[in-house]
GROMACS .gro file of C-alpha atoms in nm:
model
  453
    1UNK     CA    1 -18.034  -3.785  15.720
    2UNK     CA    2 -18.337  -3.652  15.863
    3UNK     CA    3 -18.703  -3.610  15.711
    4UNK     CA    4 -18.919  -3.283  15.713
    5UNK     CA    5 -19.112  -3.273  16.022
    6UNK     CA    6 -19.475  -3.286  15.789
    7UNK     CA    7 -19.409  -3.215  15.484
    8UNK     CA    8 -19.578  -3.368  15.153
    9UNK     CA    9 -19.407  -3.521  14.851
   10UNK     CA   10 -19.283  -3.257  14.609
   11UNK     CA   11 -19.393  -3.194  14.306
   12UNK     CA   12 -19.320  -3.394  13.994
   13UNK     CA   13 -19.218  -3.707  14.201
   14UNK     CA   14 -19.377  -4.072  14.169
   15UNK     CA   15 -19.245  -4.171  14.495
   16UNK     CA   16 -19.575  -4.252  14.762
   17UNK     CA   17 -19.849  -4.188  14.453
   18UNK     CA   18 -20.036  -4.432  14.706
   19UNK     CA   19 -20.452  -4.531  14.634
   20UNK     CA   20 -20.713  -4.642  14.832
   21UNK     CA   21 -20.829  -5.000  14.767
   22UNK     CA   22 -21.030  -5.100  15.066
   23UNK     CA   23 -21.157  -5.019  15.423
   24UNK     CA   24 -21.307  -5.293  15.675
   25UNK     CA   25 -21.473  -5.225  15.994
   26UNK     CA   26 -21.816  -5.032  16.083
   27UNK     CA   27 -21.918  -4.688  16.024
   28UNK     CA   28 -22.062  -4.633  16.363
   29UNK     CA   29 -21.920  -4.313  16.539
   30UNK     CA   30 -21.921  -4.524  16.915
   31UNK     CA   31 -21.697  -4.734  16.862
   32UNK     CA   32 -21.681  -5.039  17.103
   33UNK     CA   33 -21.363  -5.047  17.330
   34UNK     CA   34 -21.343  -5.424  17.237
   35UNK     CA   35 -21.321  -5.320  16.837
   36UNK     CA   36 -21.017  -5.156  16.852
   37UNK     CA   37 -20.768  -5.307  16.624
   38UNK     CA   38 -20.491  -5.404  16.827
   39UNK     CA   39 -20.211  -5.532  16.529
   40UNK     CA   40 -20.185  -5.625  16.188
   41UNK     CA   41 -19.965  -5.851  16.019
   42UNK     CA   42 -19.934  -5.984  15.652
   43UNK     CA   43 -19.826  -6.352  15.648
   44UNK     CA   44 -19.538  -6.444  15.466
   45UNK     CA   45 -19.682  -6.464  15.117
   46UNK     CA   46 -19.885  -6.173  15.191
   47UNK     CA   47 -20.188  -6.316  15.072
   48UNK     CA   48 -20.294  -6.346  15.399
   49UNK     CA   49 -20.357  -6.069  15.665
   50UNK     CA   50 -20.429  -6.097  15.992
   51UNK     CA   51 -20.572  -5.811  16.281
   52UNK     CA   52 -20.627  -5.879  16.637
   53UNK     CA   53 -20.869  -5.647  16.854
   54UNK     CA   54 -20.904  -5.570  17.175
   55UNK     CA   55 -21.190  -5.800  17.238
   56UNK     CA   56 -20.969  -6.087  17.179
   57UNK     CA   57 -21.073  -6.167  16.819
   58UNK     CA   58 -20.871  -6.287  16.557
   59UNK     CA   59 -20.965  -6.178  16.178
   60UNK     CA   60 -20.782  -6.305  15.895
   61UNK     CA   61 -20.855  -6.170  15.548
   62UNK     CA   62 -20.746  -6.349  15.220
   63UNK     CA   63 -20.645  -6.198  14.897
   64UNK     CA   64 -20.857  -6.312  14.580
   65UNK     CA   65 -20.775  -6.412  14.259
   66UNK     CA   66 -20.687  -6.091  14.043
   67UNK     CA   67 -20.947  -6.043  13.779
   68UNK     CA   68 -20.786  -6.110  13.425
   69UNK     CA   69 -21.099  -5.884  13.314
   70UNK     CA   70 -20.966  -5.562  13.411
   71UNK     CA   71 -20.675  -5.357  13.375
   72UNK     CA   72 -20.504  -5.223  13.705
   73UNK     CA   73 -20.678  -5.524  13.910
   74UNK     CA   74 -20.532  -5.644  14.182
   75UNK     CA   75 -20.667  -5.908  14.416
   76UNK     CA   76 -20.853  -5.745  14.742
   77UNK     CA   77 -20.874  -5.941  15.052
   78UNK     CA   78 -21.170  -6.028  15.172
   79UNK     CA   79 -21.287  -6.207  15.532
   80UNK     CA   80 -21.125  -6.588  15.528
   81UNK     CA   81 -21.174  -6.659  15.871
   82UNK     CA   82 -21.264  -6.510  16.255
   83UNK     CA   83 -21.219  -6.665  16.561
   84UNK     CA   84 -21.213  -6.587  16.910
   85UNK     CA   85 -20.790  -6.663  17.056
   86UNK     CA   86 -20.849  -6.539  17.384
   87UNK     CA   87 -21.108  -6.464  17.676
   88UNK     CA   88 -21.084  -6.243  17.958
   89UNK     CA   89 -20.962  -6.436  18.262
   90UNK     CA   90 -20.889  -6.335  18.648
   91UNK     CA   91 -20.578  -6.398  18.859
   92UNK     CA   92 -20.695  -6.519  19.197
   93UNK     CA   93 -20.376  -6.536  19.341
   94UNK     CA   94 -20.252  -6.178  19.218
   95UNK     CA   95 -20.643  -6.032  19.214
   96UNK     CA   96 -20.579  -5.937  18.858
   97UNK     CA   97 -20.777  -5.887  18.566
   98UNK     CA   98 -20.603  -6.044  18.240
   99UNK     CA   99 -20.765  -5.868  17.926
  100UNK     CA  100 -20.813  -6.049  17.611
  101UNK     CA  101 -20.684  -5.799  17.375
  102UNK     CA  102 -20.427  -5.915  17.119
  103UNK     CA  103 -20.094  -5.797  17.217
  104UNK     CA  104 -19.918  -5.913  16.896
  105UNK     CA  105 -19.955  -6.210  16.589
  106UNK     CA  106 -19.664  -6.366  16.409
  107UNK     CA  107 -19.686  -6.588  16.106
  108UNK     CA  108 -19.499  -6.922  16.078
  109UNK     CA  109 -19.366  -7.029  15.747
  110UNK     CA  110 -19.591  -7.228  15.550
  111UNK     CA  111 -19.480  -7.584  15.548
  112UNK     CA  112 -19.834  -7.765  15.417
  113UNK     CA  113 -20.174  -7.676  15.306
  114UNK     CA  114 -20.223  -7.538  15.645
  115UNK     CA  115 -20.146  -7.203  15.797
  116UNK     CA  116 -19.985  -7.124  16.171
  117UNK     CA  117 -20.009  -6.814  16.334
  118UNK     CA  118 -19.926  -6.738  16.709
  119UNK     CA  119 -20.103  -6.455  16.949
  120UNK     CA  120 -20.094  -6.349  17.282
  121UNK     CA  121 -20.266  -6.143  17.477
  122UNK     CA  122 -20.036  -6.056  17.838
  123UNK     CA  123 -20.010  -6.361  17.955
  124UNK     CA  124 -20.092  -6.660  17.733
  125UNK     CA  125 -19.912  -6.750  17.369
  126UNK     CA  126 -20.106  -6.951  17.202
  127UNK     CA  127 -20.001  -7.139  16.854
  128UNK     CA  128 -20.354  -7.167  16.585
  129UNK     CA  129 -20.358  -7.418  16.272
  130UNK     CA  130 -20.603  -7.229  15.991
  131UNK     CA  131 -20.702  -7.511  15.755
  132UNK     CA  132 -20.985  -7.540  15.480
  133UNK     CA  133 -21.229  -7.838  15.426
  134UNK     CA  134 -21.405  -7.870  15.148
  135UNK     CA  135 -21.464  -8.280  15.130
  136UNK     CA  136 -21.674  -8.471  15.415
  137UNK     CA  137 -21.648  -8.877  15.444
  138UNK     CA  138 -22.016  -9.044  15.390
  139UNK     CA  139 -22.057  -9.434  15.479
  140UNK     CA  140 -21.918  -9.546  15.813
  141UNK     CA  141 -21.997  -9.852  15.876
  142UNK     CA  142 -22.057  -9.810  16.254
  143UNK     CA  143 -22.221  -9.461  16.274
  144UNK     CA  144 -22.517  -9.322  16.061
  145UNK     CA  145 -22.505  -9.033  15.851
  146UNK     CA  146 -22.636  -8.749  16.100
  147UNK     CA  147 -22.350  -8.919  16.371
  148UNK     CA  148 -22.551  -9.198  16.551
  149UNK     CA  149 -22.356  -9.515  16.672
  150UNK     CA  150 -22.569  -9.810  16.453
  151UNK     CA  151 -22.656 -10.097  16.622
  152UNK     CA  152 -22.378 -10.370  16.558
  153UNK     CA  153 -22.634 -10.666  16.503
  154UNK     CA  154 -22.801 -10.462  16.237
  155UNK     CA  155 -22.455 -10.441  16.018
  156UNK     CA  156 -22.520 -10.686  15.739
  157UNK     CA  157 -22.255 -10.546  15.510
  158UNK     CA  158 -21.963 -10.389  15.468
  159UNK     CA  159 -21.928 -10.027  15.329
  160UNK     CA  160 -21.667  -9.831  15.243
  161UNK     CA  161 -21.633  -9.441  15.311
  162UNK     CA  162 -21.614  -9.257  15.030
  163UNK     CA  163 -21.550  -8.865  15.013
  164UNK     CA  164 -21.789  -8.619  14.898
  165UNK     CA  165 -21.774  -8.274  14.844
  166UNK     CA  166 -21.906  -7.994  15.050
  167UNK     CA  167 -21.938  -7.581  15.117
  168UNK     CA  168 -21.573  -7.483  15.178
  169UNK     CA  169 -21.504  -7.450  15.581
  170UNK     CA  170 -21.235  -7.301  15.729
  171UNK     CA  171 -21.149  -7.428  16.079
  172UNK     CA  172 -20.941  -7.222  16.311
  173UNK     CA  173 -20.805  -7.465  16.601
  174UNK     CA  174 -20.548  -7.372  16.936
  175UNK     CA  175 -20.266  -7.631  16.874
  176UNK     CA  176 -20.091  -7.530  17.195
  177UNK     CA  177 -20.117  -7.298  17.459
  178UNK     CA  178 -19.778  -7.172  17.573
  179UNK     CA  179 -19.866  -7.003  17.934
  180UNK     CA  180 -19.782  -6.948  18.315
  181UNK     CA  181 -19.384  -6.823  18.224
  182UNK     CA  182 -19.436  -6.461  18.237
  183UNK     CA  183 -19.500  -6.267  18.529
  184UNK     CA  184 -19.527  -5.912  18.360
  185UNK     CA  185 -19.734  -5.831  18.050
  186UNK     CA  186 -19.594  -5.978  17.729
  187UNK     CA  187 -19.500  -5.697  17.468
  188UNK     CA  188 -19.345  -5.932  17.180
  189UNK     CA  189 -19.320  -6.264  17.039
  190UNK     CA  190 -19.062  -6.303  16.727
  191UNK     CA  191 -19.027  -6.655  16.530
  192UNK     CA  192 -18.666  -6.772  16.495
  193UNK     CA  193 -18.547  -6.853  16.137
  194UNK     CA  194 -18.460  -7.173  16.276
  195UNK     CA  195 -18.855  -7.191  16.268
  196UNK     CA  196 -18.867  -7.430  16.535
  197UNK     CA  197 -18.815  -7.176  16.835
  198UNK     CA  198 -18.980  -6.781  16.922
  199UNK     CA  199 -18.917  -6.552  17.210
  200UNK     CA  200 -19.163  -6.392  17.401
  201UNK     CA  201 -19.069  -6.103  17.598
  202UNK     CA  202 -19.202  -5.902  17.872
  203UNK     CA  203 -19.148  -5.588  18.116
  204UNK     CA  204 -18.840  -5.781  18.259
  205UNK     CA  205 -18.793  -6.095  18.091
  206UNK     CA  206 -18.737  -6.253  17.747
  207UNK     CA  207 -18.802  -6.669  17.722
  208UNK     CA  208 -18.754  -6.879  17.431
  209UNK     CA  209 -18.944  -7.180  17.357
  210UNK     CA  210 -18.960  -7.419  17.152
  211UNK     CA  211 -19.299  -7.459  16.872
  212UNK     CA  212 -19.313  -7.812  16.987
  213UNK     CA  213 -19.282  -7.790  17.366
  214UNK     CA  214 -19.549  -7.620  17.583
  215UNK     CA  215 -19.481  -7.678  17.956
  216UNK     CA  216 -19.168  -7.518  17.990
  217UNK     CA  217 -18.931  -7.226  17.839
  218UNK     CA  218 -18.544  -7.096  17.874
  219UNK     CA  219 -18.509  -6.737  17.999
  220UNK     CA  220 -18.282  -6.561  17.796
  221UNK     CA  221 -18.259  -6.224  17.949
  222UNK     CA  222 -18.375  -6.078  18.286
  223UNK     CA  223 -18.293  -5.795  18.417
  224UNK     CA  224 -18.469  -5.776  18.702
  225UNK     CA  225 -18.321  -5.612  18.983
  226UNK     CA  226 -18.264  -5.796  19.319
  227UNK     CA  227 -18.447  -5.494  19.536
  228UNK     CA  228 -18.737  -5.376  19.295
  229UNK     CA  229 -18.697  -5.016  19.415
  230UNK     CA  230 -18.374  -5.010  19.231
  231UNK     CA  231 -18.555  -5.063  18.871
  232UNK     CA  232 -18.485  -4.843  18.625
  233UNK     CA  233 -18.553  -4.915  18.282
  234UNK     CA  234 -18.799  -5.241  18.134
  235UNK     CA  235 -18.778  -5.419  17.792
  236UNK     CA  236 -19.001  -5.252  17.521
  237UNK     CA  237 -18.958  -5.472  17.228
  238UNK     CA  238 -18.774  -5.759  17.111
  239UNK     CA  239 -18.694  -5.970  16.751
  240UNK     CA  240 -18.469  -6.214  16.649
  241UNK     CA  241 -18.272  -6.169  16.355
  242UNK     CA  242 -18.426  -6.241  16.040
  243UNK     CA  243 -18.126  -6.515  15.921
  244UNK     CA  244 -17.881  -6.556  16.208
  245UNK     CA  245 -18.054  -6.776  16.441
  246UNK     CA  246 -17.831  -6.733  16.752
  247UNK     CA  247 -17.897  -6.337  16.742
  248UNK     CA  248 -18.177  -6.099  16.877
  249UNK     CA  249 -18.225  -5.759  16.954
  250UNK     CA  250 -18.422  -5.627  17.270
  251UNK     CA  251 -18.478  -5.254  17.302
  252UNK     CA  252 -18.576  -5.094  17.650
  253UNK     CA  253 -18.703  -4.721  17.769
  254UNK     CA  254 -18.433  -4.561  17.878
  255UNK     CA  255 -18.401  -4.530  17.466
  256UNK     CA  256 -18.107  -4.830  17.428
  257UNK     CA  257 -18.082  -5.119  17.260
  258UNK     CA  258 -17.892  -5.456  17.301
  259UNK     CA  259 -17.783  -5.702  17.095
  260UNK     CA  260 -17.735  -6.066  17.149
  261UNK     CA  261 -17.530  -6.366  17.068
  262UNK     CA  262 -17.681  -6.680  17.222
  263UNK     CA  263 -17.351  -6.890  17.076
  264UNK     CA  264 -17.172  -6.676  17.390
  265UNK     CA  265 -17.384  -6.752  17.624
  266UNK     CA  266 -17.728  -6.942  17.742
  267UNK     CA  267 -17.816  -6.664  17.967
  268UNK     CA  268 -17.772  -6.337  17.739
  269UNK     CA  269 -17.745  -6.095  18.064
  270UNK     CA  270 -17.405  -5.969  17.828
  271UNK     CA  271 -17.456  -5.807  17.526
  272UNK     CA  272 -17.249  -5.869  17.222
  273UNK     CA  273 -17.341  -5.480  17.100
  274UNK     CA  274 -17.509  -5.147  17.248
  275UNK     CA  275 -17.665  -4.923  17.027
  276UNK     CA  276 -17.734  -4.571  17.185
  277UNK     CA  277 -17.741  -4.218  17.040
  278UNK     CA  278 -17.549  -3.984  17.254
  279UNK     CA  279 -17.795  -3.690  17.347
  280UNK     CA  280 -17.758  -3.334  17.364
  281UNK     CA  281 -17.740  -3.167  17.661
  282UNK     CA  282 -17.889  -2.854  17.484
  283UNK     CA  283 -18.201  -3.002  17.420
  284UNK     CA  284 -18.284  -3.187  17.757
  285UNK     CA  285 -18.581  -3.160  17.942
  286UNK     CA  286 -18.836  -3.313  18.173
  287UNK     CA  287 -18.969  -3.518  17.902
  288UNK     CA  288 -18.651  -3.628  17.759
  289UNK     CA  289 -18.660  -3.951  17.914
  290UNK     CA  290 -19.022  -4.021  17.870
  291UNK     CA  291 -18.979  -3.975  17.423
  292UNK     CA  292 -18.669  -4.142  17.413
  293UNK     CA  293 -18.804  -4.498  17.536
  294UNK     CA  294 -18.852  -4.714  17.218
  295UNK     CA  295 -19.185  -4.833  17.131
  296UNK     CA  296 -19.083  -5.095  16.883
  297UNK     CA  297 -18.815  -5.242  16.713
  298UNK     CA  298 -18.759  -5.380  16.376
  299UNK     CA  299 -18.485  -5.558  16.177
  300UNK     CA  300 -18.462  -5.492  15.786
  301UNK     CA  301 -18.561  -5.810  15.564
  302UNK     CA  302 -18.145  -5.805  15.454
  303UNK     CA  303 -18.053  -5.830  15.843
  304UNK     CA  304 -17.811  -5.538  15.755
  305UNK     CA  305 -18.005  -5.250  15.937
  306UNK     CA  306 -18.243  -5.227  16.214
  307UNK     CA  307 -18.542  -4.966  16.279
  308UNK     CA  308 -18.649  -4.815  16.591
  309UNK     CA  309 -18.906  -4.609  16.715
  310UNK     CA  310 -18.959  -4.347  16.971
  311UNK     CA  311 -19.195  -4.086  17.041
  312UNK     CA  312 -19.109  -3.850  16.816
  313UNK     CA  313 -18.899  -4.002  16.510
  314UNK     CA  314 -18.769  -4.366  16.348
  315UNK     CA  315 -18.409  -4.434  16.372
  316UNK     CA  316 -18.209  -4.620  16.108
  317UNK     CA  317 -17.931  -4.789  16.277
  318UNK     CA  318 -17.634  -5.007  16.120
  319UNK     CA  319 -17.549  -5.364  16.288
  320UNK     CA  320 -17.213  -5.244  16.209
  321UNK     CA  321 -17.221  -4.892  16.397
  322UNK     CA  322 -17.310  -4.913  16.749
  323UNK     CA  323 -17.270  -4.493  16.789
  324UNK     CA  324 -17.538  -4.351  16.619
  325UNK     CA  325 -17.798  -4.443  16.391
  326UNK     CA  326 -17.754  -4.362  15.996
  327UNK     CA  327 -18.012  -4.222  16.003
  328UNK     CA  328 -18.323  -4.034  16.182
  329UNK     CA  329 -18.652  -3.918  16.079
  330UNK     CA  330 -18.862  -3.698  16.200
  331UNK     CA  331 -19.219  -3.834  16.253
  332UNK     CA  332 -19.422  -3.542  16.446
  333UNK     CA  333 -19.166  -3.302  16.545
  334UNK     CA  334 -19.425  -3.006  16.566
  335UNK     CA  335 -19.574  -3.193  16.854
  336UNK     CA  336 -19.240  -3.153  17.065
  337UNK     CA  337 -19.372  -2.758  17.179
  338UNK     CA  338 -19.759  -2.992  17.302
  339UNK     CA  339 -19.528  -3.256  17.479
  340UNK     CA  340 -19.689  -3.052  17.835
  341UNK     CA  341 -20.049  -3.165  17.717
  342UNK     CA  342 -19.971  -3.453  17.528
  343UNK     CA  343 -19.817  -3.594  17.926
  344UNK     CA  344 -20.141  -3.453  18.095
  345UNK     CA  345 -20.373  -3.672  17.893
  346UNK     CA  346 -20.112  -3.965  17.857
  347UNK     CA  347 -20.052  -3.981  17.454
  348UNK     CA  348 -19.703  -3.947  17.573
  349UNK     CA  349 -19.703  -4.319  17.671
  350UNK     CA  350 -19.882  -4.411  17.339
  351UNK     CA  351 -19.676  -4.730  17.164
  352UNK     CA  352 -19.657  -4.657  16.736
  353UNK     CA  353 -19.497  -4.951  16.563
  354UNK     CA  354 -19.315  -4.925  16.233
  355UNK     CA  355 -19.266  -5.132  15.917
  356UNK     CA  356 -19.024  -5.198  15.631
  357UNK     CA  357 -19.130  -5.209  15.283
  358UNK     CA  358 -19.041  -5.556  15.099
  359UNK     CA  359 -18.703  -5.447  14.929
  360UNK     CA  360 -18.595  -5.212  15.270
  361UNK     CA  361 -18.602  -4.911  15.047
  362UNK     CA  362 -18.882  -4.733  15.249
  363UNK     CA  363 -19.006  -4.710  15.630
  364UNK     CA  364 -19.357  -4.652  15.751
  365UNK     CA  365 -19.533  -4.547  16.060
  366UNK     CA  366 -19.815  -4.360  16.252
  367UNK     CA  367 -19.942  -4.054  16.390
  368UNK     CA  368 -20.221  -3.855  16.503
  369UNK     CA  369 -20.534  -3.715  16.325
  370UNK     CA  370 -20.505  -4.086  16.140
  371UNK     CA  371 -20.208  -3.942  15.972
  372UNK     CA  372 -19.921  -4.181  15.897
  373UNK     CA  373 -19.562  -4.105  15.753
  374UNK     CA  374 -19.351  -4.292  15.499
  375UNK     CA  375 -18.992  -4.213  15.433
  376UNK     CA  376 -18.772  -4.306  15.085
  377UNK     CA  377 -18.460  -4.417  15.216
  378UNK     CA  378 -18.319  -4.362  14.845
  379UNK     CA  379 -18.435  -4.027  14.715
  380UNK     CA  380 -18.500  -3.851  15.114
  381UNK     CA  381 -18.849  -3.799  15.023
  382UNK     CA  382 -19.082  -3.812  15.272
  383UNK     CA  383 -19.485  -3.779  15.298
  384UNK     CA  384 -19.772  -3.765  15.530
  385UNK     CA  385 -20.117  -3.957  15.427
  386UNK     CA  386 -20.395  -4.018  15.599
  387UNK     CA  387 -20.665  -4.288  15.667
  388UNK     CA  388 -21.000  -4.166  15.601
  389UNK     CA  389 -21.370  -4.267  15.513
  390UNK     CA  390 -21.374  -3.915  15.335
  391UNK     CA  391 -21.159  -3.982  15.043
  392UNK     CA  392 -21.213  -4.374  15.023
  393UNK     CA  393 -21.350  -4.403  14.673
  394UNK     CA  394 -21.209  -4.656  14.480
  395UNK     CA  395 -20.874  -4.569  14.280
  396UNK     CA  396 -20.866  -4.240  14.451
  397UNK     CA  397 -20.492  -4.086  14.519
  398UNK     CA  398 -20.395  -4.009  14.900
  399UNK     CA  399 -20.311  -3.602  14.902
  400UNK     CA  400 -20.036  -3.534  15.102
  401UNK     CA  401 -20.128  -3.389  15.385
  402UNK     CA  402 -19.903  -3.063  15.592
  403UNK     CA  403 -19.869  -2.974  15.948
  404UNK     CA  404 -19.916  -2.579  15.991
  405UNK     CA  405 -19.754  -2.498  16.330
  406UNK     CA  406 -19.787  -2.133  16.346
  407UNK     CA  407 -19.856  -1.803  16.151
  408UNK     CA  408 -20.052  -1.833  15.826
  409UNK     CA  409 -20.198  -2.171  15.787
  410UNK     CA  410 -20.204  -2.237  15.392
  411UNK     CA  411 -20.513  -2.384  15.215
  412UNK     CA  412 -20.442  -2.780  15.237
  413UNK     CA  413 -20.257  -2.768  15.524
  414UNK     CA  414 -20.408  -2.816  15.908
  415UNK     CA  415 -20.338  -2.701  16.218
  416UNK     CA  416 -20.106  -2.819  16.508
  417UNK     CA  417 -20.340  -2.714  16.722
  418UNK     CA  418 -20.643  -2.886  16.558
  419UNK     CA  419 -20.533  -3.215  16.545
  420UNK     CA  420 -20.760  -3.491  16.695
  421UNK     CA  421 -20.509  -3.688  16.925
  422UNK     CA  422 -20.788  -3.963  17.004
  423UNK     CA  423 -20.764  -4.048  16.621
  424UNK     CA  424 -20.436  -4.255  16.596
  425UNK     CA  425 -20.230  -4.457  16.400
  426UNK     CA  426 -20.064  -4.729  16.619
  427UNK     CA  427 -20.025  -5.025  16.357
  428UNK     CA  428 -19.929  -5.059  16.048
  429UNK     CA  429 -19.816  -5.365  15.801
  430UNK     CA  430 -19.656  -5.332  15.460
  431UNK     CA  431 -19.710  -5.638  15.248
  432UNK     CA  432 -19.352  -5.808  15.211
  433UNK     CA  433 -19.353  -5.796  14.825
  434UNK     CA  434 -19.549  -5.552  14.643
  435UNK     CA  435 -19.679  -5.213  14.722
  436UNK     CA  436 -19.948  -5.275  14.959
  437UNK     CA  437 -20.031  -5.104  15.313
  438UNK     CA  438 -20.277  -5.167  15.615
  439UNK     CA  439 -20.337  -4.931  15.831
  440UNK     CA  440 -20.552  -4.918  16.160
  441UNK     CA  441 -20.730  -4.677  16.238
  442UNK     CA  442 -20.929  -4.729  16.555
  443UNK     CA  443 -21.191  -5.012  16.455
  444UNK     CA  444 -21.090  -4.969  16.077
  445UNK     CA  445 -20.827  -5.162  15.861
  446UNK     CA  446 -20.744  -4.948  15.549
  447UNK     CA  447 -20.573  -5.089  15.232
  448UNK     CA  448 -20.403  -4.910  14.972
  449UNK     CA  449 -20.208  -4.960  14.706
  450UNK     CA  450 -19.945  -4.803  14.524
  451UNK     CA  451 -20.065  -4.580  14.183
  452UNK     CA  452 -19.828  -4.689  13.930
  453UNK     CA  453 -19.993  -5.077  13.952
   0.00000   0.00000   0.00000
């Protein structure tokens, strides 16, 4: 199967009737390198999401309480907590810079009142308990109320601390700090379903580790050549499998990916499966190479299919059928004639991520011009939408937007040639139960929702 290279939703259909709910971030037209949203990701619920930036801030936003008051209403989420995960720091030995942007957060499965999330920039994991307080104790017997020790000779009696209420807090505190096992830059982490172990993997390398145990981790795969000069292809993305806790997937940039049994082996430098599309000779050129490397990698929520992405479309791809995938979708295939300019001012190299919908029925991911594409897996309907301030009034329906790449450009439609490549859509999160997308957009998070709730 293969999607339209642009095309809108046809007439008469419900599929992708999507709204606007929401948009966070600021208005201003500079926007600060270190506000750039650098990943999204819904928790397991979905009532909570979380974005990182590139200034090494963590935001997590909360869904309220639907209001019973309205028709149509649906909870919107609103700023629960913000902390800063990680600072800038400096390799001395290496004379390195190590950013703080947010590389990637993953959710744990709530197991108390308390939530767990792990980030990492390119070097450091770290694992953060979100928790709410909303009592205080009053009456120690050995410290006054504002925190000073009392003198012991002046204790007469005996009290005992009672609990009051207070203003509701939310804390955000580092748990453990997972670092010094990766020498390249970390690309993905991916909880295990055994949800007591995660991978982390880099250029090179994938560890796993275990929640519980900081100071050391078991490398999984390397494939690091013994003479350097002799690299040719790096690890791109990585994910266990969503049930099967002895399985993971790792994709790389020469376009392949491999999949792993750890029951076969400790050391997973054998693959149980290879997944690679033959290509066509027809159709090679100098950039072949450069648009087939996967940018991310995604198993379905059944653990039947997996999703990849590459420059220029998503694949579908059966556990089953190592081949070819099942199928392929064209994301911006009118950009394959700008590939010469797209390589000159390095969007060639840029990373889009994609997303399943809750019931694996429909795929997302992003563009350029803030456009992003969604594909129906079930009726091979496809749309583009975009993320703008312009039509971000309340309740109002996405158009579909159209890609004009030569001859008479229609009335809705836009240019190829107009399209603003700075604007793009690298992440995006769909909510794992109910029709509900973020999007970033530079320093904005847009939410919408579907039209028929």
């Amino acid at each position: 199967m293969a999607g339209a290279g642009g095309g809108g939703c046809p007439a008469g259909g419900n599929d992708f009737q999507w709204c606007f709910s929401q948009v966070k971030g600021a208005i201003d037209e500079d926007v600060a390198e270190a506000d750039i949203i650098s990943t999204v990701e819904f928790n397991y619920s979905g009532d909570l999401l979380a974005t990182g930036d590139k200034g090494g801030r963590v935001v997590i936003f909360q869904r309220e309480q639907e209001n019973k008051g309205r028709t149509h209403s649906r909870g919107e989420y609103n700023v629960y907590s913000t902390f800063q995960s990680h600072e800038p720091e400096f390799d001395y030995l290496k004379s390195l810079e190590i950013e703080e942007k947010i590389n990637k957060i993953r959710w744990l499965p709530q197991q108390n009142a308390a939530h767990f999330l792990l980030s990492t920039n390119d070097k450091t994991i770290k694992l953060w308990k979100i928790s709410e307080r909303d009592k205080r104790a009053e009456g120690y017997n050995l410290k006054d109320e504002d925190g000073r020790l009392r003198d012991p000779f002046r204790i007469t009696a005996l009290r005992v601390p009672i609990l009051k209420p207070m203003d509701l807090m939310v804390e955000a505190s580092p748990r453990r700090i997972f670092a010094n096992a990766h020498t390249y830059h970390i690309n993905s982490i991916s909880v295990n379903s055994d949800h007591e172990t995660y991978l982390s993997a880099d250029d090179l390398r994938i560890n796993l580790w275990h929640l519980e145990i900081t100071d050391r981790s078991f490398n999984i795969v390397d494939i690091k050549p013994a003479n350097m000069e002799e690299l040719t292809e790096v690890i791109t993305a990585a994910e266990f499998h969503p049930h099967q806790c002895n399985v993971l997937v790792y994709s790389s940039s020469k376009g392949t990916i491999r999949l792993c049994d750890m029951r076969s082996s400790a050391l997973c430098d054998r693959h149980a499966k290879f997944f690679e599309e033959p290509e066509d000779p027809s159709s090679r050129s100098f950039f072949s190479e450069i648009i087939s490397s996967i940018s991310d990698v995604k198993f379905s929520h059944s653990g039947r299919y997996m999703m990849t992405r590459d420059y220029l479309s998503v694949k579908v791809w059966d556990l089953n059928m190592e081949g070819r995938p099942v199928e392929t979708h064209q994301v911006h295939e009118y950009l394959r004639s700008k590939l010469c300019s797209l390589y000159e001012n390095d969007c060639i190299f840029d990373k889009f991520e994609c997303c399943w919908n809750g019931s694996d029925s429909a795929i997302m991911t992003g563009s350029y011009n803030n456009f992003f594409r969604m594909f129906d897996r079930n009726t091979r309907r496809d749309v583009t939408l975009e993320a703008s301030r312009e039509n971000s009034k309340p309740r109002a329906c996405l158009k579909p937007r159209k890609v004009c790449t030569g001859g008479k450009r229609k009335k809705d439609e836009i240019s190829v040639d107009s399209l603003d490549f700075n604007k793009k859509i690298l992440h995006t999160a769909w909510h794992p139960m109910e029709s509900i997308i973020a999007v970033a957009a530079t320093n904005n998070l847009y939410i919408f929702q579907d039209k028929i709730n």
